[in-house]
Amino acid sequence: RDLRMMRMQEAIEKLSDEQQRAIRMRYAEGLPTKQIAETLGKTDVAVRVLLSRSMRHLEQMLDDVRPSR
Protein backbone atom coordinates (compact mmCIF):
# COMPACT_ATOMS: atom_id res chain seq x y z
CA ARG A 1 0.00 0.00 0.00
CA ASP A 2 2.83 2.42 0.83
CA LEU A 3 4.43 1.71 -2.54
CA ARG A 4 1.13 2.49 -4.28
CA MET A 5 0.82 5.79 -2.42
CA MET A 6 4.42 6.68 -3.28
CA ARG A 7 3.78 5.97 -6.98
CA MET A 8 0.60 8.05 -6.88
CA GLN A 9 2.45 10.98 -5.29
CA GLU A 10 5.23 10.76 -7.87
CA ALA A 11 2.67 10.72 -10.69
CA ILE A 12 0.81 13.73 -9.26
CA GLU A 13 4.08 15.67 -9.04
CA LYS A 14 4.51 15.22 -12.81
CA LEU A 15 1.26 17.09 -13.48
CA SER A 16 1.16 20.85 -14.00
CA ASP A 17 0.74 23.10 -10.96
CA GLU A 18 -2.82 23.89 -12.02
CA GLN A 19 -3.69 20.20 -12.36
CA GLN A 20 -2.16 19.46 -8.95
CA ARG A 21 -4.11 22.29 -7.31
CA ALA A 22 -7.39 21.19 -8.89
CA ILE A 23 -6.91 17.56 -7.87
CA ARG A 24 -5.92 18.53 -4.33
CA MET A 25 -8.93 20.84 -3.94
CA ARG A 26 -11.35 18.28 -5.33
CA TYR A 27 -10.15 15.01 -3.85
CA ALA A 28 -8.18 15.99 -0.73
CA GLU A 29 -10.23 18.99 0.37
CA GLY A 30 -13.54 17.82 -1.11
CA LEU A 31 -14.40 21.18 -2.69
CA PRO A 32 -17.14 21.37 -5.32
CA THR A 33 -16.03 22.13 -8.87
CA LYS A 34 -17.76 25.52 -8.79
CA GLN A 35 -15.60 26.62 -5.88
CA ILE A 36 -12.46 25.28 -7.56
CA ALA A 37 -13.43 27.21 -10.69
CA GLU A 38 -13.71 30.44 -8.72
CA THR A 39 -10.32 29.86 -7.10
CA LEU A 40 -8.60 29.05 -10.40
CA GLY A 41 -10.42 31.75 -12.39
CA LYS A 42 -12.03 29.23 -14.73
CA THR A 43 -15.53 28.12 -15.59
CA ASP A 44 -17.07 25.12 -13.87
CA VAL A 45 -17.04 23.23 -17.18
CA ALA A 46 -13.34 24.00 -17.69
CA VAL A 47 -12.52 22.65 -14.22
CA ARG A 48 -14.51 19.48 -14.86
CA VAL A 49 -12.59 18.94 -18.10
CA LEU A 50 -9.28 19.72 -16.35
CA LEU A 51 -10.03 17.19 -13.60
CA SER A 52 -11.14 14.53 -16.07
CA ARG A 53 -8.03 14.91 -18.24
CA SER A 54 -5.77 15.05 -15.19
CA MET A 55 -7.21 11.85 -13.76
CA ARG A 56 -6.94 10.11 -17.14
CA HIS A 57 -3.29 11.23 -17.37
CA LEU A 58 -2.63 9.91 -13.85
CA GLU A 59 -4.18 6.56 -14.74
CA GLN A 60 -1.96 6.31 -17.82
CA MET A 61 1.17 7.14 -15.82
CA LEU A 62 0.30 4.59 -13.15
CA ASP A 63 -0.48 1.92 -15.76
CA ASP A 64 2.99 2.49 -17.24
CA VAL A 65 4.69 1.60 -13.94
CA ARG A 66 2.67 -1.54 -13.20
CA PRO A 67 4.69 -4.72 -13.58
CA SER A 68 3.57 -6.92 -16.44
CA ARG A 69 2.13 -10.32 -15.67
PDB file of N, CA and C in Angstrom:
ATOM      1  N   ARG A   1       0.825  -1.197   0.000  1.00  0.00           N
ATOM      2  CA  ARG A   1       0.000   0.000   0.000  1.00  0.00           C
ATOM      3  C   ARG A   1       0.868   1.260   0.000  1.00  0.00           C
ATOM      4  N   ASP A   2       1.932   1.257   0.789  1.00  0.00           N
ATOM      5  CA  ASP A   2       2.827   2.415   0.828  1.00  0.00           C
ATOM      6  C   ASP A   2       3.470   2.656  -0.530  1.00  0.00           C
ATOM      7  N   LEU A   3       3.833   1.591  -1.218  1.00  0.00           N
ATOM      8  CA  LEU A   3       4.429   1.714  -2.542  1.00  0.00           C
ATOM      9  C   LEU A   3       3.438   2.342  -3.512  1.00  0.00           C
ATOM     10  N   ARG A   4       2.176   1.924  -3.416  1.00  0.00           N
ATOM     11  CA  ARG A   4       1.132   2.486  -4.278  1.00  0.00           C
ATOM     12  C   ARG A   4       0.952   3.978  -4.031  1.00  0.00           C
ATOM     13  N   MET A   5       0.963   4.372  -2.756  1.00  0.00           N
ATOM     14  CA  MET A   5       0.821   5.789  -2.416  1.00  0.00           C
ATOM     15  C   MET A   5       2.029   6.590  -2.911  1.00  0.00           C
ATOM     16  N   MET A   6       3.214   6.010  -2.806  1.00  0.00           N
ATOM     17  CA  MET A   6       4.420   6.681  -3.281  1.00  0.00           C
ATOM     18  C   MET A   6       4.356   6.877  -4.796  1.00  0.00           C
ATOM     19  N   ARG A   7       3.916   5.860  -5.521  1.00  0.00           N
ATOM     20  CA  ARG A   7       3.778   5.970  -6.979  1.00  0.00           C
ATOM     21  C   ARG A   7       2.741   7.030  -7.359  1.00  0.00           C
ATOM     22  N   MET A   8       1.632   7.058  -6.612  1.00  0.00           N
ATOM     23  CA  MET A   8       0.602   8.046  -6.877  1.00  0.00           C
ATOM     24  C   MET A   8       1.155   9.453  -6.666  1.00  0.00           C
ATOM     25  N   GLN A   9       1.873   9.669  -5.573  1.00  0.00           N
ATOM     26  CA  GLN A   9       2.445  10.984  -5.285  1.00  0.00           C
ATOM     27  C   GLN A   9       3.438  11.396  -6.375  1.00  0.00           C
ATOM     28  N   GLU A  10       4.273  10.466  -6.809  1.00  0.00           N
ATOM     29  CA  GLU A  10       5.229  10.763  -7.873  1.00  0.00           C
ATOM     30  C   GLU A  10       4.512  11.135  -9.168  1.00  0.00           C
ATOM     31  N   ALA A  11       3.439  10.433  -9.477  1.00  0.00           N
ATOM     32  CA  ALA A  11       2.672  10.722 -10.692  1.00  0.00           C
ATOM     33  C   ALA A  11       2.017  12.096 -10.596  1.00  0.00           C
ATOM     34  N   ILE A  12       1.453  12.424  -9.446  1.00  0.00           N
ATOM     35  CA  ILE A  12       0.808  13.727  -9.255  1.00  0.00           C
ATOM     36  C   ILE A  12       1.827  14.849  -9.424  1.00  0.00           C
ATOM     37  N   GLU A  13       3.042  14.645  -8.936  1.00  0.00           N
ATOM     38  CA  GLU A  13       4.076  15.667  -9.038  1.00  0.00           C
ATOM     39  C   GLU A  13       4.490  15.941 -10.479  1.00  0.00           C
ATOM     40  N   LYS A  14       4.192  15.027 -11.389  1.00  0.00           N
ATOM     41  CA  LYS A  14       4.513  15.219 -12.808  1.00  0.00           C
ATOM     42  C   LYS A  14       3.458  16.049 -13.531  1.00  0.00           C
ATOM     43  N   LEU A  15       2.313  16.263 -12.889  1.00  0.00           N
ATOM     44  CA  LEU A  15       1.259  17.092 -13.484  1.00  0.00           C
ATOM     45  C   LEU A  15       1.617  18.562 -13.348  1.00  0.00           C
ATOM     46  N   SER A  16       0.938  19.407 -14.106  1.00  0.00           N
ATOM     47  CA  SER A  16       1.158  20.847 -13.998  1.00  0.00           C
ATOM     48  C   SER A  16       0.687  21.343 -12.632  1.00  0.00           C
ATOM     49  N   ASP A  17       1.157  22.520 -12.239  1.00  0.00           N
ATOM     50  CA  ASP A  17       0.742  23.100 -10.962  1.00  0.00           C
ATOM     51  C   ASP A  17      -0.775  23.248 -10.884  1.00  0.00           C
ATOM     52  N   GLU A  18      -1.373  23.688 -11.982  1.00  0.00           N
ATOM     53  CA  GLU A  18      -2.824  23.886 -12.016  1.00  0.00           C
ATOM     54  C   GLU A  18      -3.557  22.556 -11.836  1.00  0.00           C
ATOM     55  N   GLN A  19      -3.080  21.519 -12.497  1.00  0.00           N
ATOM     56  CA  GLN A  19      -3.693  20.202 -12.356  1.00  0.00           C
ATOM     57  C   GLN A  19      -3.556  19.701 -10.919  1.00  0.00           C
ATOM     58  N   GLN A  20      -2.383  19.881 -10.333  1.00  0.00           N
ATOM     59  CA  GLN A  20      -2.156  19.457  -8.954  1.00  0.00           C
ATOM     60  C   GLN A  20      -3.094  20.186  -7.998  1.00  0.00           C
ATOM     61  N   ARG A  21      -3.227  21.501  -8.184  1.00  0.00           N
ATOM     62  CA  ARG A  21      -4.112  22.286  -7.307  1.00  0.00           C
ATOM     63  C   ARG A  21      -5.551  21.807  -7.428  1.00  0.00           C
ATOM     64  N   ALA A  22      -6.004  21.613  -8.666  1.00  0.00           N
ATOM     65  CA  ALA A  22      -7.391  21.189  -8.887  1.00  0.00           C
ATOM     66  C   ALA A  22      -7.651  19.824  -8.254  1.00  0.00           C
ATOM     67  N   ILE A  23      -6.743  18.889  -8.448  1.00  0.00           N
ATOM     68  CA  ILE A  23      -6.907  17.556  -7.868  1.00  0.00           C
ATOM     69  C   ILE A  23      -6.907  17.627  -6.347  1.00  0.00           C
ATOM     70  N   ARG A  24      -5.981  18.406  -5.783  1.00  0.00           N
ATOM     71  CA  ARG A  24      -5.919  18.534  -4.326  1.00  0.00           C
ATOM     72  C   ARG A  24      -7.211  19.125  -3.776  1.00  0.00           C
ATOM     73  N   MET A  25      -7.704  20.202  -4.420  1.00  0.00           N
ATOM     74  CA  MET A  25      -8.931  20.845  -3.943  1.00  0.00           C
ATOM     75  C   MET A  25     -10.129  19.907  -4.036  1.00  0.00           C
ATOM     76  N   ARG A  26     -10.187  19.146  -5.118  1.00  0.00           N
ATOM     77  CA  ARG A  26     -11.352  18.275  -5.332  1.00  0.00           C
ATOM     78  C   ARG A  26     -11.306  17.023  -4.460  1.00  0.00           C
ATOM     79  N   TYR A  27     -10.191  16.325  -4.480  1.00  0.00           N
ATOM     80  CA  TYR A  27     -10.148  15.005  -3.854  1.00  0.00           C
ATOM     81  C   TYR A  27      -9.583  15.005  -2.441  1.00  0.00           C
ATOM     82  N   ALA A  28      -8.705  15.940  -2.099  1.00  0.00           N
ATOM     83  CA  ALA A  28      -8.177  15.990  -0.731  1.00  0.00           C
ATOM     84  C   ALA A  28      -9.033  16.889   0.150  1.00  0.00           C
ATOM     85  N   GLU A  29      -9.451  18.032  -0.418  1.00  0.00           N
ATOM     86  CA  GLU A  29     -10.232  18.987   0.365  1.00  0.00           C
ATOM     87  C   GLU A  29     -11.733  18.813   0.171  1.00  0.00           C
ATOM     88  N   GLY A  30     -12.127  18.093  -0.875  1.00  0.00           N
ATOM     89  CA  GLY A  30     -13.538  17.819  -1.114  1.00  0.00           C
ATOM     90  C   GLY A  30     -14.350  19.010  -1.585  1.00  0.00           C
ATOM     91  N   LEU A  31     -13.678  19.983  -2.227  1.00  0.00           N
ATOM     92  CA  LEU A  31     -14.396  21.176  -2.687  1.00  0.00           C
ATOM     93  C   LEU A  31     -15.210  20.875  -3.938  1.00  0.00           C
ATOM     94  N   PRO A  32     -16.351  21.530  -4.091  1.00  0.00           N
ATOM     95  CA  PRO A  32     -17.138  21.370  -5.319  1.00  0.00           C
ATOM     96  C   PRO A  32     -16.427  22.050  -6.493  1.00  0.00           C
ATOM     97  N   THR A  33     -16.714  21.586  -7.696  1.00  0.00           N
ATOM     98  CA  THR A  33     -16.033  22.129  -8.870  1.00  0.00           C
ATOM     99  C   THR A  33     -16.302  23.621  -9.057  1.00  0.00           C
ATOM    100  N   LYS A  34     -17.473  24.083  -8.663  1.00  0.00           N
ATOM    101  CA  LYS A  34     -17.764  25.521  -8.791  1.00  0.00           C
ATOM    102  C   LYS A  34     -16.817  26.359  -7.938  1.00  0.00           C
ATOM    103  N   GLN A  35     -16.517  25.882  -6.757  1.00  0.00           N
ATOM    104  CA  GLN A  35     -15.602  26.619  -5.880  1.00  0.00           C
ATOM    105  C   GLN A  35     -14.165  26.549  -6.415  1.00  0.00           C
ATOM    106  N   ILE A  36     -13.789  25.421  -6.949  1.00  0.00           N
ATOM    107  CA  ILE A  36     -12.465  25.280  -7.563  1.00  0.00           C
ATOM    108  C   ILE A  36     -12.353  26.234  -8.745  1.00  0.00           C
ATOM    109  N   ALA A  37     -13.415  26.307  -9.534  1.00  0.00           N
ATOM    110  CA  ALA A  37     -13.435  27.207 -10.694  1.00  0.00           C
ATOM    111  C   ALA A  37     -13.222  28.653 -10.268  1.00  0.00           C
ATOM    112  N   GLU A  38     -13.879  29.066  -9.211  1.00  0.00           N
ATOM    113  CA  GLU A  38     -13.709  30.438  -8.718  1.00  0.00           C
ATOM    114  C   GLU A  38     -12.270  30.681  -8.289  1.00  0.00           C
ATOM    115  N   THR A  39     -11.692  29.725  -7.586  1.00  0.00           N
ATOM    116  CA  THR A  39     -10.317  29.857  -7.100  1.00  0.00           C
ATOM    117  C   THR A  39      -9.321  29.929  -8.250  1.00  0.00           C
ATOM    118  N   LEU A  40      -9.536  29.108  -9.271  1.00  0.00           N
ATOM    119  CA  LEU A  40      -8.604  29.051 -10.399  1.00  0.00           C
ATOM    120  C   LEU A  40      -8.917  30.072 -11.488  1.00  0.00           C
ATOM    121  N   GLY A  41     -10.042  30.775 -11.368  1.00  0.00           N
ATOM    122  CA  GLY A  41     -10.425  31.752 -12.392  1.00  0.00           C
ATOM    123  C   GLY A  41     -10.859  31.101 -13.688  1.00  0.00           C
ATOM    124  N   LYS A  42     -11.549  29.968 -13.561  1.00  0.00           N
ATOM    125  CA  LYS A  42     -12.026  29.231 -14.732  1.00  0.00           C
ATOM    126  C   LYS A  42     -13.523  28.996 -14.601  1.00  0.00           C
ATOM    127  N   THR A  43     -14.121  28.495 -15.661  1.00  0.00           N
ATOM    128  CA  THR A  43     -15.526  28.122 -15.591  1.00  0.00           C
ATOM    129  C   THR A  43     -15.635  26.736 -14.948  1.00  0.00           C
ATOM    130  N   ASP A  44     -16.815  26.423 -14.466  1.00  0.00           N
ATOM    131  CA  ASP A  44     -17.069  25.118 -13.875  1.00  0.00           C
ATOM    132  C   ASP A  44     -16.803  24.013 -14.894  1.00  0.00           C
ATOM    133  N   VAL A  45     -17.246  24.223 -16.121  1.00  0.00           N
ATOM    134  CA  VAL A  45     -17.040  23.227 -17.175  1.00  0.00           C
ATOM    135  C   VAL A  45     -15.548  23.018 -17.432  1.00  0.00           C
ATOM    136  N   ALA A  46     -14.777  24.105 -17.455  1.00  0.00           N
ATOM    137  CA  ALA A  46     -13.339  24.001 -17.690  1.00  0.00           C
ATOM    138  C   ALA A  46     -12.661  23.205 -16.571  1.00  0.00           C
ATOM    139  N   VAL A  47     -13.101  23.386 -15.348  1.00  0.00           N
ATOM    140  CA  VAL A  47     -12.524  22.645 -14.224  1.00  0.00           C
ATOM    141  C   VAL A  47     -12.887  21.172 -14.321  1.00  0.00           C
ATOM    142  N   ARG A  48     -14.120  20.883 -14.707  1.00  0.00           N
ATOM    143  CA  ARG A  48     -14.515  19.479 -14.860  1.00  0.00           C
ATOM    144  C   ARG A  48     -13.673  18.793 -15.941  1.00  0.00           C
ATOM    145  N   VAL A  49     -13.418  19.487 -17.031  1.00  0.00           N
ATOM    146  CA  VAL A  49     -12.586  18.940 -18.104  1.00  0.00           C
ATOM    147  C   VAL A  49     -11.151  18.771 -17.602  1.00  0.00           C
ATOM    148  N   LEU A  50     -10.633  19.772 -16.907  1.00  0.00           N
ATOM    149  CA  LEU A  50      -9.279  19.718 -16.350  1.00  0.00           C
ATOM    150  C   LEU A  50      -9.125  18.514 -15.423  1.00  0.00           C
ATOM    151  N   LEU A  51     -10.085  18.312 -14.531  1.00  0.00           N
ATOM    152  CA  LEU A  51     -10.027  17.186 -13.605  1.00  0.00           C
ATOM    153  C   LEU A  51     -10.103  15.850 -14.349  1.00  0.00           C
ATOM    154  N   SER A  52     -10.987  15.768 -15.314  1.00  0.00           N
ATOM    155  CA  SER A  52     -11.141  14.530 -16.071  1.00  0.00           C
ATOM    156  C   SER A  52      -9.856  14.182 -16.815  1.00  0.00           C
ATOM    157  N   ARG A  53      -9.271  15.153 -17.493  1.00  0.00           N
ATOM    158  CA  ARG A  53      -8.032  14.914 -18.239  1.00  0.00           C
ATOM    159  C   ARG A  53      -6.881  14.599 -17.297  1.00  0.00           C
ATOM    160  N   SER A  54      -6.839  15.283 -16.169  1.00  0.00           N
ATOM    161  CA  SER A  54      -5.772  15.054 -15.189  1.00  0.00           C
ATOM    162  C   SER A  54      -5.848  13.634 -14.635  1.00  0.00           C
ATOM    163  N   MET A  55      -7.043  13.194 -14.304  1.00  0.00           N
ATOM    164  CA  MET A  55      -7.211  11.847 -13.764  1.00  0.00           C
ATOM    165  C   MET A  55      -6.870  10.787 -14.819  1.00  0.00           C
ATOM    166  N   ARG A  56      -7.259  11.036 -16.057  1.00  0.00           N
ATOM    167  CA  ARG A  56      -6.937  10.110 -17.142  1.00  0.00           C
ATOM    168  C   ARG A  56      -5.412  10.027 -17.321  1.00  0.00           C
ATOM    169  N   HIS A  57      -4.754  11.181 -17.250  1.00  0.00           N
ATOM    170  CA  HIS A  57      -3.294  11.229 -17.370  1.00  0.00           C
ATOM    171  C   HIS A  57      -2.640  10.457 -16.218  1.00  0.00           C
ATOM    172  N   LEU A  58      -3.145  10.645 -15.001  1.00  0.00           N
ATOM    173  CA  LEU A  58      -2.625   9.906 -13.846  1.00  0.00           C
ATOM    174  C   LEU A  58      -2.774   8.398 -14.050  1.00  0.00           C
ATOM    175  N   GLU A  59      -3.940   7.987 -14.508  1.00  0.00           N
ATOM    176  CA  GLU A  59      -4.177   6.562 -14.744  1.00  0.00           C
ATOM    177  C   GLU A  59      -3.181   6.002 -15.752  1.00  0.00           C
ATOM    178  N   GLN A  60      -2.915   6.756 -16.810  1.00  0.00           N
ATOM    179  CA  GLN A  60      -1.959   6.309 -17.821  1.00  0.00           C
ATOM    180  C   GLN A  60      -0.555   6.194 -17.232  1.00  0.00           C
ATOM    181  N   MET A  61      -0.158   7.186 -16.429  1.00  0.00           N
ATOM    182  CA  MET A  61       1.172   7.142 -15.820  1.00  0.00           C
ATOM    183  C   MET A  61       1.294   5.954 -14.872  1.00  0.00           C
ATOM    184  N   LEU A  62       0.251   5.697 -14.108  1.00  0.00           N
ATOM    185  CA  LEU A  62       0.297   4.587 -13.152  1.00  0.00           C
ATOM    186  C   LEU A  62       0.244   3.238 -13.865  1.00  0.00           C
ATOM    187  N   ASP A  63      -0.457   3.159 -14.978  1.00  0.00           N
ATOM    188  CA  ASP A  63      -0.479   1.915 -15.762  1.00  0.00           C
ATOM    189  C   ASP A  63       0.903   1.611 -16.324  1.00  0.00           C
ATOM    190  N   ASP A  64       1.653   2.665 -16.673  1.00  0.00           N
ATOM    191  CA  ASP A  64       2.986   2.487 -17.243  1.00  0.00           C
ATOM    192  C   ASP A  64       3.981   1.908 -16.240  1.00  0.00           C
ATOM    193  N   VAL A  65       3.739   2.099 -14.943  1.00  0.00           N
ATOM    194  CA  VAL A  65       4.693   1.603 -13.938  1.00  0.00           C
ATOM    195  C   VAL A  65       4.277   0.268 -13.336  1.00  0.00           C
ATOM    196  N   ARG A  66       3.108  -0.244 -13.716  1.00  0.00           N
ATOM    197  CA  ARG A  66       2.666  -1.541 -13.200  1.00  0.00           C
ATOM    198  C   ARG A  66       3.515  -2.647 -13.817  1.00  0.00           C
ATOM    199  N   PRO A  67       3.928  -3.593 -13.010  1.00  0.00           N
ATOM    200  CA  PRO A  67       4.687  -4.720 -13.584  1.00  0.00           C
ATOM    201  C   PRO A  67       3.804  -5.574 -14.478  1.00  0.00           C
ATOM    202  N   SER A  68       4.366  -6.057 -15.565  1.00  0.00           N
ATOM    203  CA  SER A  68       3.574  -6.915 -16.444  1.00  0.00           C
ATOM    204  C   SER A  68       3.472  -8.317 -15.865  1.00  0.00           C
ATOM    205  N   ARG A  69       2.374  -8.969 -16.217  1.00  0.00           N
ATOM    206  CA  ARG A  69       2.131 -10.319 -15.666  1.00  0.00           C
ATOM    207  C   ARG A  69       2.288 -11.348 -16.742  1.00  0.00           C
TER     208      ARG A  69
END
